[in-house]
XYZ file of C-alpha atoms in Angstrom:
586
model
C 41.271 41.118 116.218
C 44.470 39.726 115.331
C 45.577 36.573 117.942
C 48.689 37.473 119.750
C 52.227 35.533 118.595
C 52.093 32.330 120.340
C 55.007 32.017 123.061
C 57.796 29.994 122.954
C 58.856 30.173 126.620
C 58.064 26.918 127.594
C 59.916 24.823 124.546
C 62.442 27.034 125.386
C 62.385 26.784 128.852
C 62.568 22.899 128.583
C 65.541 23.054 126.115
C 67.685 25.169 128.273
C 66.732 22.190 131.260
C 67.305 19.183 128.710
C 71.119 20.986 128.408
C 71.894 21.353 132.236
C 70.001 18.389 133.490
C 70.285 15.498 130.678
C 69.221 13.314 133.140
C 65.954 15.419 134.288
C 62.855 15.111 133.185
C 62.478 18.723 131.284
C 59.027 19.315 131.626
C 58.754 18.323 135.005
C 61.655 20.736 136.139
C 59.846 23.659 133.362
C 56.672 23.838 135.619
C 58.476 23.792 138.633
C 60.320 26.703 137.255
C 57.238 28.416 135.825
C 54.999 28.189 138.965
C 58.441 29.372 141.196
C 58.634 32.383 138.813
C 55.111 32.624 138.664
C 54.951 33.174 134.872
C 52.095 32.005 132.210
C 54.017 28.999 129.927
C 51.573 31.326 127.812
C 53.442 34.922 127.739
C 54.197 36.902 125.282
C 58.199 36.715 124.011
C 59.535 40.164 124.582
C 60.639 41.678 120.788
C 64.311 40.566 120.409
C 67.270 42.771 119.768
C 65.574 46.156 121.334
C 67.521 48.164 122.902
C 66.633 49.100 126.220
C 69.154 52.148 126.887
C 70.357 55.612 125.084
C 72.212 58.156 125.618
C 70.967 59.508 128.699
C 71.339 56.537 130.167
C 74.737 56.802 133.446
C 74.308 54.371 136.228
C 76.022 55.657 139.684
C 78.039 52.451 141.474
C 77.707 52.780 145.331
C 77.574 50.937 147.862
C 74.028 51.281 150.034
C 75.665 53.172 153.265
C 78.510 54.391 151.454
C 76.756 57.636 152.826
C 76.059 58.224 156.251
C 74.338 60.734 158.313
C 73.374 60.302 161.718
C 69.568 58.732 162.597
C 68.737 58.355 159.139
C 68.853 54.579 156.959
C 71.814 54.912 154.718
C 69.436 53.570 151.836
C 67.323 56.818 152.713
C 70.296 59.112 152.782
C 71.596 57.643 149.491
C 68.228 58.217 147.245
C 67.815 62.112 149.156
C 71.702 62.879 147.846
C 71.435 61.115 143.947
C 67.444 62.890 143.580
C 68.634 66.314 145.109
C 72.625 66.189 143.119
C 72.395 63.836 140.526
C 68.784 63.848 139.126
C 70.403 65.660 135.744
C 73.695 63.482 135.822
C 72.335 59.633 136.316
C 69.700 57.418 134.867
C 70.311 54.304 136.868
C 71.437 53.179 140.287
C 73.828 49.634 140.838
C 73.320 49.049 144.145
C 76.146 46.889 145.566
C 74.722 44.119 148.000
C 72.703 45.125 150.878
C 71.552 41.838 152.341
C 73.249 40.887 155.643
C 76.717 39.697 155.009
C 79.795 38.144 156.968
C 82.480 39.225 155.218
C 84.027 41.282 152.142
C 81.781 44.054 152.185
C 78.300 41.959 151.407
C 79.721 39.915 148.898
C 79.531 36.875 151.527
C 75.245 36.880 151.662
C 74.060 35.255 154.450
C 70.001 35.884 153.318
C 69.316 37.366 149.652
C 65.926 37.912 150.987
C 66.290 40.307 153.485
C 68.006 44.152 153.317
C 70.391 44.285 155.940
C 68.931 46.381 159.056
C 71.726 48.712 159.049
C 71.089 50.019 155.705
C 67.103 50.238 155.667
C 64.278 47.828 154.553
C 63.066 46.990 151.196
C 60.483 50.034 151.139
C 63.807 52.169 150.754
C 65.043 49.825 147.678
C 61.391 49.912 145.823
C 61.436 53.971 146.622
C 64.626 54.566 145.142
C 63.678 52.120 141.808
C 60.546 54.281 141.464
C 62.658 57.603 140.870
C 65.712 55.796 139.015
C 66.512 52.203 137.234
C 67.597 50.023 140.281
C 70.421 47.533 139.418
C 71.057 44.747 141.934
C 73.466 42.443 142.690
C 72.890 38.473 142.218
C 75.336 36.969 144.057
C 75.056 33.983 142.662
C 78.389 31.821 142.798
C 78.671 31.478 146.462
C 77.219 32.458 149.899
C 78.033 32.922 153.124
C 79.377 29.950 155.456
C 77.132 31.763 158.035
C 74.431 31.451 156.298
C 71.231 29.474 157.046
C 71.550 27.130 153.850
C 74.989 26.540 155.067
C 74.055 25.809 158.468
C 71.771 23.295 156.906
C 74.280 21.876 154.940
C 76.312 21.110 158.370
C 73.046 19.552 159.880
C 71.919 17.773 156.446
C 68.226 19.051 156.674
C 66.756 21.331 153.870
C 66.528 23.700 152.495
C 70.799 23.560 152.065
C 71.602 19.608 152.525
C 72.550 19.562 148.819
C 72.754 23.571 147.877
C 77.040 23.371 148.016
C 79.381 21.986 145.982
C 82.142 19.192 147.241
C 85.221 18.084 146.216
C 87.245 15.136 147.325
C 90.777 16.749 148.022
C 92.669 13.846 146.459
C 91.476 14.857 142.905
C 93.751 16.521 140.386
C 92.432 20.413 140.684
C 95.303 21.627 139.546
C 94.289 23.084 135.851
C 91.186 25.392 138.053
C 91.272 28.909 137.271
C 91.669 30.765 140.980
C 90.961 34.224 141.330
C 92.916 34.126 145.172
C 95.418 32.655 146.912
C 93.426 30.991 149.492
C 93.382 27.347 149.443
C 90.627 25.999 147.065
C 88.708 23.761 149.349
C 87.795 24.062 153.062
C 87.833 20.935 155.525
C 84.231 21.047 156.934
C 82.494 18.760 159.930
C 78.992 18.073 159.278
C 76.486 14.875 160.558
C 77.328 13.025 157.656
C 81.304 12.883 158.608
C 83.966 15.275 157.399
C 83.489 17.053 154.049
C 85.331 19.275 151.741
C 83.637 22.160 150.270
C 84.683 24.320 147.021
C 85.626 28.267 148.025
C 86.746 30.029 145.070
C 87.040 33.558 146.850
C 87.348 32.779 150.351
C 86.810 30.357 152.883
C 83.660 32.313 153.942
C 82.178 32.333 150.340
C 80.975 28.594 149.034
C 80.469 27.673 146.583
C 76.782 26.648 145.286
C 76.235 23.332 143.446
C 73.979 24.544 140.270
C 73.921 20.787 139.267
C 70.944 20.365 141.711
C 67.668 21.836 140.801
C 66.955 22.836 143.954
C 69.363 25.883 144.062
C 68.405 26.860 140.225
C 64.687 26.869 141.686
C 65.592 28.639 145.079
C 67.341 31.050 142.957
C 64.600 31.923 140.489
C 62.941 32.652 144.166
C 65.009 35.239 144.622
C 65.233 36.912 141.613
C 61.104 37.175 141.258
C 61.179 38.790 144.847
C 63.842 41.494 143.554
C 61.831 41.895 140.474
C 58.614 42.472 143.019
C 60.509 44.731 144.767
C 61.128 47.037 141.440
C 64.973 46.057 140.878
C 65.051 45.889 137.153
C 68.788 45.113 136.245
C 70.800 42.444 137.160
C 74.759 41.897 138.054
C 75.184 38.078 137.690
C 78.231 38.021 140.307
C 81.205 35.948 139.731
C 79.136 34.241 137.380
C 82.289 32.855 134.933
C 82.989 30.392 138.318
C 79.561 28.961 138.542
C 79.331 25.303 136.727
C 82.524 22.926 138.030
C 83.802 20.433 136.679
C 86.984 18.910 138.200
C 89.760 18.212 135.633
C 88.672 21.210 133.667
C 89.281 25.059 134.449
C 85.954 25.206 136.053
C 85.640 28.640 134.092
C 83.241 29.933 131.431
C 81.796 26.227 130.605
C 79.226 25.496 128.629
C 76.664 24.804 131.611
C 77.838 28.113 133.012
C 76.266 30.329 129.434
C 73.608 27.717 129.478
C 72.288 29.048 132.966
C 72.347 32.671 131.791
C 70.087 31.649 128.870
C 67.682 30.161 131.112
C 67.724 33.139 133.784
C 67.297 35.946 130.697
C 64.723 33.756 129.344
C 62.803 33.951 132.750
C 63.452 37.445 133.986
C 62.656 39.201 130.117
C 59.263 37.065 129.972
C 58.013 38.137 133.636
C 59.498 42.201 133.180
C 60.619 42.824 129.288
C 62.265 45.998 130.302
C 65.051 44.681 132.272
C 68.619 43.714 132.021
C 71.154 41.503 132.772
C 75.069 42.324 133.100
C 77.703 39.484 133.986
C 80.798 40.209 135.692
C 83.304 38.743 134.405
C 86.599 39.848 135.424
C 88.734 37.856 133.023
C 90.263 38.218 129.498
C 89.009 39.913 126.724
C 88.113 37.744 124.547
C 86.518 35.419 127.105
C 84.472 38.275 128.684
C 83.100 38.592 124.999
C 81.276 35.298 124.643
C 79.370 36.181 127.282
C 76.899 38.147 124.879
C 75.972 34.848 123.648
C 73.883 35.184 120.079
C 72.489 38.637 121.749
C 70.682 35.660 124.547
C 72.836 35.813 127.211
C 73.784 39.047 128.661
C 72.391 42.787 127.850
C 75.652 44.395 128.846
C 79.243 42.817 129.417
C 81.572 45.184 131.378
C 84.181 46.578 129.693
C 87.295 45.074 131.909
C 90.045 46.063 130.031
C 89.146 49.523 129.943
C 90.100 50.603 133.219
C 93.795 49.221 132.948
C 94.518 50.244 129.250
C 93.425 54.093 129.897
C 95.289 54.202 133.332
C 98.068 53.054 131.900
C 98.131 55.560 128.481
C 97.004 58.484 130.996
C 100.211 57.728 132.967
C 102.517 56.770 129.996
C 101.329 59.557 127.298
C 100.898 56.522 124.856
C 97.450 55.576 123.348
C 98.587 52.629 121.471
C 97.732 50.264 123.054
C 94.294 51.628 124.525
C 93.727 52.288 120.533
C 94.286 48.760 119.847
C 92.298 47.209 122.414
C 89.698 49.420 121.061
C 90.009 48.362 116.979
C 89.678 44.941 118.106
C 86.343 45.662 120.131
C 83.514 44.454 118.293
C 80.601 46.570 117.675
C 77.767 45.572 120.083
C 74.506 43.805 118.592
C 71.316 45.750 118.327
C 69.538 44.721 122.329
C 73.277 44.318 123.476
C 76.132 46.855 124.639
C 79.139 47.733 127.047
C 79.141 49.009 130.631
C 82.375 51.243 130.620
C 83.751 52.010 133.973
C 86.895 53.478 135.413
C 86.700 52.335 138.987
C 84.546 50.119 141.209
C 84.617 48.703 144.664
C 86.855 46.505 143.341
C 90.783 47.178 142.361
C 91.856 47.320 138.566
C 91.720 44.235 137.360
C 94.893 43.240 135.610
C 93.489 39.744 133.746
C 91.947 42.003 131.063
C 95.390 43.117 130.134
C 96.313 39.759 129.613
C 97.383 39.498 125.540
C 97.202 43.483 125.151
C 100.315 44.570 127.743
C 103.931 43.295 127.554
C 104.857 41.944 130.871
C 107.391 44.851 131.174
C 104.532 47.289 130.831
C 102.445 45.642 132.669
C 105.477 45.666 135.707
C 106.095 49.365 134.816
C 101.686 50.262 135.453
C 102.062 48.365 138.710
C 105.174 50.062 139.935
C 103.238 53.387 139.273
C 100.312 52.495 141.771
C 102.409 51.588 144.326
C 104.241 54.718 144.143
C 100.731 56.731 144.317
C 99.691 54.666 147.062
C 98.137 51.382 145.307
C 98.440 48.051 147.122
C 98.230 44.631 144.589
C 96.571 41.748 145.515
C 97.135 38.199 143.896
C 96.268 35.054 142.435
C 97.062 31.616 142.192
C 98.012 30.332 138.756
C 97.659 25.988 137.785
C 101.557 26.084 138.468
C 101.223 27.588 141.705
C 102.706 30.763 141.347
C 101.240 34.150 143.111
C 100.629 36.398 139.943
C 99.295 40.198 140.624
C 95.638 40.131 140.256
C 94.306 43.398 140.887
C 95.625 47.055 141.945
C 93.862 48.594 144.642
C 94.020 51.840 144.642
C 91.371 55.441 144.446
C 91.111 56.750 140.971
C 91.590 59.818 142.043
C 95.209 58.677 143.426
C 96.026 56.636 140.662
C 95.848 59.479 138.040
C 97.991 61.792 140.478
C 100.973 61.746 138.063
C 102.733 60.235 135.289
C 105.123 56.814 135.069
C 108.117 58.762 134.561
C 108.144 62.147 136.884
C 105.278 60.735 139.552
C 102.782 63.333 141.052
C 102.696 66.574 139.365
C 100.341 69.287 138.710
C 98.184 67.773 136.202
C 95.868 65.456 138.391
C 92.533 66.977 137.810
C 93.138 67.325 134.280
C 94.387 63.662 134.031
C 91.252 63.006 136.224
C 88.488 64.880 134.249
C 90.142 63.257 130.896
C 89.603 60.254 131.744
C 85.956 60.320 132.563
C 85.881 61.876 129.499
C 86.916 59.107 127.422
C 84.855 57.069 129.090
C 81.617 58.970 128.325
C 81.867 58.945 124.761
C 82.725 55.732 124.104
C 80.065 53.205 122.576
C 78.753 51.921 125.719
C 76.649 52.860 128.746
C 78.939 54.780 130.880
C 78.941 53.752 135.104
C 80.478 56.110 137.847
C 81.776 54.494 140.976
C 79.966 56.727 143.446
C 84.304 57.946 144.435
C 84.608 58.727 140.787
C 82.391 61.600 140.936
C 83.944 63.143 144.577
C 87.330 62.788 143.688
C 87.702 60.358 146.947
C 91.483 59.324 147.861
C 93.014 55.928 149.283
C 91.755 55.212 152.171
C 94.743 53.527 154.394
C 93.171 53.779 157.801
C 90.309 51.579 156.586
C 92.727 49.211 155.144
C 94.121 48.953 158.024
C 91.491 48.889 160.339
C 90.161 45.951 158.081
C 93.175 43.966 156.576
C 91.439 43.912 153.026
C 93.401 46.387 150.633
C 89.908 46.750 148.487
C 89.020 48.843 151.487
C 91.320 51.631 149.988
C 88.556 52.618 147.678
C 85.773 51.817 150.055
C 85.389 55.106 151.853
C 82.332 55.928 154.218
C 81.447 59.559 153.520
C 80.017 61.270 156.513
C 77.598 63.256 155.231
C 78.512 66.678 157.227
C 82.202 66.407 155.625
C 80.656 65.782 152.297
C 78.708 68.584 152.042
C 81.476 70.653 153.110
C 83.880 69.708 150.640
C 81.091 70.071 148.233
C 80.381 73.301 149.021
C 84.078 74.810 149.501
C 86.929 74.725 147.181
C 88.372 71.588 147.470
C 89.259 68.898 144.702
C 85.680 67.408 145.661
C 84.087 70.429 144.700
C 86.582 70.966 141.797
C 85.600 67.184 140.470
C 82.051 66.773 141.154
C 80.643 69.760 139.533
C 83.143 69.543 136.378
C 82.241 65.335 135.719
C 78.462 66.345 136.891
C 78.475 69.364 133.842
C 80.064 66.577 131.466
C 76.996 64.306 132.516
C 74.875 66.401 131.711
C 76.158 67.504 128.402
C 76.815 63.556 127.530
C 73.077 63.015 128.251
C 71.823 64.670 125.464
C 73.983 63.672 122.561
C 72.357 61.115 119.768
C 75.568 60.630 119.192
C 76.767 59.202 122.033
C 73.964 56.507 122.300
C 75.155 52.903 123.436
C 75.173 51.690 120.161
C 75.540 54.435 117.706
C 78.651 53.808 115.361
C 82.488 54.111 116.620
C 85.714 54.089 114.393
C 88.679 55.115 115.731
C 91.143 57.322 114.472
C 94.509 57.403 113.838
C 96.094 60.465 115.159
C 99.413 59.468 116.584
C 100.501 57.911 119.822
C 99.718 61.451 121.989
C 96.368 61.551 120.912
C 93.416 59.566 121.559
C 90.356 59.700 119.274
C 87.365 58.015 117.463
C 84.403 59.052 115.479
C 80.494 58.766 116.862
C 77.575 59.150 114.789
C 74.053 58.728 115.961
C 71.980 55.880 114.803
C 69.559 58.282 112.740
C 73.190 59.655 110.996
C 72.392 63.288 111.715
C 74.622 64.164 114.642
C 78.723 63.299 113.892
C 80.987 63.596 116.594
C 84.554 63.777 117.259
C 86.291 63.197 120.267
C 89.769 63.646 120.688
C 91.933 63.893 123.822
C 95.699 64.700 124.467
C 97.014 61.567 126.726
C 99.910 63.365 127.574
C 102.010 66.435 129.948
C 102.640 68.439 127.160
C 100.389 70.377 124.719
C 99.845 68.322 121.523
C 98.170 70.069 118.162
C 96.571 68.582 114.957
C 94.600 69.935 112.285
C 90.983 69.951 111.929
C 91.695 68.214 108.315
C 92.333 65.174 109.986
C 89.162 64.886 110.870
C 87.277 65.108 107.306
C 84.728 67.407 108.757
C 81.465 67.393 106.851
C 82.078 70.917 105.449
C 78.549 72.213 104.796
C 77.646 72.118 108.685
C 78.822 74.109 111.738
C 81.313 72.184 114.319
C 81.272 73.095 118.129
C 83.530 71.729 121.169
C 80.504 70.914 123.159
C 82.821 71.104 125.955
C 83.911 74.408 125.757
C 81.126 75.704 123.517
C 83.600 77.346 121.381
C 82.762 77.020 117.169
C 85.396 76.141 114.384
C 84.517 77.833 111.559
C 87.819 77.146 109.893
C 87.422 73.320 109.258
C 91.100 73.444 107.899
C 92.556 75.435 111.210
C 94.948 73.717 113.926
C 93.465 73.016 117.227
C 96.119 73.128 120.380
C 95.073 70.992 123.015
C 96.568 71.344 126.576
C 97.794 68.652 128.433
C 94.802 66.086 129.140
C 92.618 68.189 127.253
C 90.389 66.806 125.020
C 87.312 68.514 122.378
C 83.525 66.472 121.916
C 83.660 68.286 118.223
C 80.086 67.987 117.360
C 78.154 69.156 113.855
C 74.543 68.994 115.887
C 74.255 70.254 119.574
C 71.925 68.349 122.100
C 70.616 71.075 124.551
C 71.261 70.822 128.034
C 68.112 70.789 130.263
C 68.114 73.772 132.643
C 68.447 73.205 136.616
C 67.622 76.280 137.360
């Protein structure tokens, strides 16, 4: 019998420590960290650079009680709806943060170890992750000033004495990179005198202090109890923010990557099959580092996707969405994209920074408020309020074009652009709205004061299953993105990491190449960005011409490889030379 490959973790372990705590004894801290994860210094290293997704593979983004029906745990209602509607559709679940929170929507944690009351109890969590990959959120930059650690912090007793970072407000914190306008630190009276603590959301979100142990530790705590609990996949939160250091940005140090080496290292050792995604809201080519050598993250979201294709959908030019996409690296083997449309956050507008003129970017903004959008902003070094994010439904912000405003073509525009975001290289992610077609809410904007809460509905779920089951636009959208799902799902082609090269086709037309990472499926998929029917000619393509093509969309076959193909407005073809077969429901 062969001896199993010795692990590295622990050298490993102790070299990530060495690099955040120079000062620390590394071994000391690596058993601490070991015994807290409960993990052998003796297991086995996961095999690098597998990839742990294909194309079936669609996580659903929702909120835990974004669905509500009465005397039932929202957590309860949510798994009954995605097992009985979306079984064929999705492969994973992100569940947004269901701890008990004080403010923006659960992103202000008050305990990370319990689920809050209101939306069930961890047996609903660990049911749901036995029928579907769970994702959860680590929320991981801050907590809640309501909390218990922070509570602590005010007394000066543990565990929370030490767990938040401080600041002395005469200090030159000028060059920090501020996602808000909100003043940076917060005056705070505790035992030990007046303090001044570092909020880079809010004044109800602090910041933690990662250069103590103790939180790293507490933190592993939490993550092997979410593991326990069958959570598989991880959204590091706000993670770019997490390692200060004043007279810097405070963004994306070194520290900061060094930390997300250390938690992959921990969480792939104890459970090889799961995953960790930062969020990273900020430029491109920042948001790319954090894939590390293929050791940091699994899956970086795609930020500037959102922007670019809302903007060429409403324009009727690609360029610029074609660009972004030419410049896109392909993914490493064990690495890939999430690509998303909508969230429960706005569109974020930092991703367009370097890719849209200023004008443009004016002219995309103008267009949300005119369908309803509201912008919040940040705070740049200088001072100055800059537009951050729009807020605003999907389903409203692809009611019309820049230059006529609403007009018949909605749906179309809608369905079009899930459809580019399907087939790109990638694991696709619906925002639980996405797939009902929900509009702005303004009553719970103003009910709260927050303008995320325009695309932060609560479905009742009586009036969903109405407008499911009548003709409405929810009906109209849910069963036409749930078909493309479906089709999507079964496509070599459209695996994560098969190959992509786009195509140049003109400004009016959006396309790019797949082929599957065995080379026998090749797949074209083209789509008409504009309000007016565009053609081309199948000879653009260079279609293999021994095989048989098919619009798996339509189902119709090209037999003519050299004919012309008319393509309505926002219509687009999957032209494919192999056909995946659609399970039946029935």
């Amino acid at each position: 019998m062969e001896n199993a490959p010795l692990s590295h973790l622990e050298p490993r372990l102790i070299a990530h420590l060495q690099t955040i705590y120079p000062h620390l004894n590394g071994k000391d801290l690596a058993d601490k960290c070991l015994a807290t994860f409960h993990l052998d210094p003796a297991t086995e290293s996961p095999r690098p650079h597998k990839n742990l997704w294909d194309q079936s593979d669609i996580m659903l983004i929702t909120y835990a009680d974004t669905l509500r029906r009465k005397d039932e745990a929202p957590l309860e209602t949510l798994h009954q709806f995605v097992k009985s509607k979306l079984a064929d559709s999705i492969s994973a679940v992100h569940l947004l943060p269901f701890f008990p929170y004080s403010s923006d929507d659960g992103f202000s944690v008050m305990d990370y170890t319990t689920v809050n009351p209101s939306c069930g109890r961890w047996g609903h969590v660990s049911n749901l992750a036995k029928d579907f990959k769970v994702m959860g959120d680590l929320v991981i930059n801050h907590c809640s000033s309501r909390s218990m650690w922070f509570e602590n912090f005010k007394a000066g007793v543990d565990p929370g004495a030490n767990f938040f970072y401080e600041a002395d407000p005469n200090m030159d914190l000028s060059a920090v990179v501020r996602p808000r306008t909100s003043p940076l630190l917060r005056e705070v009276q505790t035992k030990n005198g007046e303090k001044h603590v570092w909020c880079t959301f809010s004044h109800d979100q602090v910041d933690l202090n990662f250069e103590k142990p103790e939180v790293l530790l507490e933190f592993l705590r939490i993550i092997h109890l979410y593991l326990e609990k069958g959570i598989r996949w991880f959204r590091l939160d706000a993670v770019a923010f997490l390692w200060k250091i004043p007279g810097t940005s405070c963004i994306n140090l070194p520290q900061t990557h060094e930390i997300i080496r250390l938690l992959r290292l921990m969480i792939e050792h104890y459970a090889p099959e799961s995953v960790i995604i930062t969020e990273t809201n900020i430029p491109n080519q920042e948001n790319l580092t954090y894939f590390g050598n293929a050791n940091e993250a699994h899956l970086i979201y795609n930020f500037s996707l959102p922007p670019l294709l809302i903007n060429s959908l409403v324009t009727g030019n690609s360029n610029h969405l074609k660009q972004w996409l030419m410049s896109m690296p392909p993914a490493q083997q064990g690495t890939t994209y999430l690509n998303f449309l909508a969230s429960h956050d706005g569109i974020g507008l930092r991703p367009t920074e370097g890719l849209l003129s200023e004008w443009e970017l004016e002219t995309l903004i103008n267009t949300m408020k005119r369908f309803g959008g509201k912008i919040s902003s940040r705070t740049t070094p200088e001072g100055e309020a800059k537009p951050y994010e729009i807020n605003i439904s999907l389903w409203n912000a692809l009611s019309g074009s820049a230059q006529q405003g609403p007009d018949q073509w909605q749906f179309a525009r809608f369905l079009c652009a899930a459809g580019v975001m399907m087939a790109l290289e990638g694991v696709p992610a619906f925002y639980i709205h996405s797939l009902f077609g929900t509009e702005n809410d303004l009553e719970r904007v103003e009910n709260t004061g927050h303008f995320r809460s325009i695309n932060r509905h609560i479905w009742d779920m009586e009036d969903l299953e109405h407008a499911l089951n009548t003709p409405t636009h929810h009906q109209k959208v849910f069963n036409s993105v749930t078909k493309l799902t479906q089709i999507r799902r079964v496509q070599p082609a459209f695996h994560p990491n098969a190959t992509q090269y786009v195509l140049h086709m003109g400004e009016n037309l959006f396309a790019f190449w797949r082929q599957s990472l065995d080379r026998r499926q090749s797949l074209f998929a083209v789509y008409n960005m504009t309000d007016q029917p565009q053609s081309f000619s199948l000879s653009e393509l260079n279609l293999i011409a021994t095989d048989d093509w098919t619009d798996l969309v339509s189902e119709q076959v090209y037999e003519d490889h050299l004919g012309k193909i008319t393509l309505m407005p926002y219509q687009f073809v999957w032209l494919a030379n192999k056909k995946g077969r659609v399970k039946s429901t029935v």
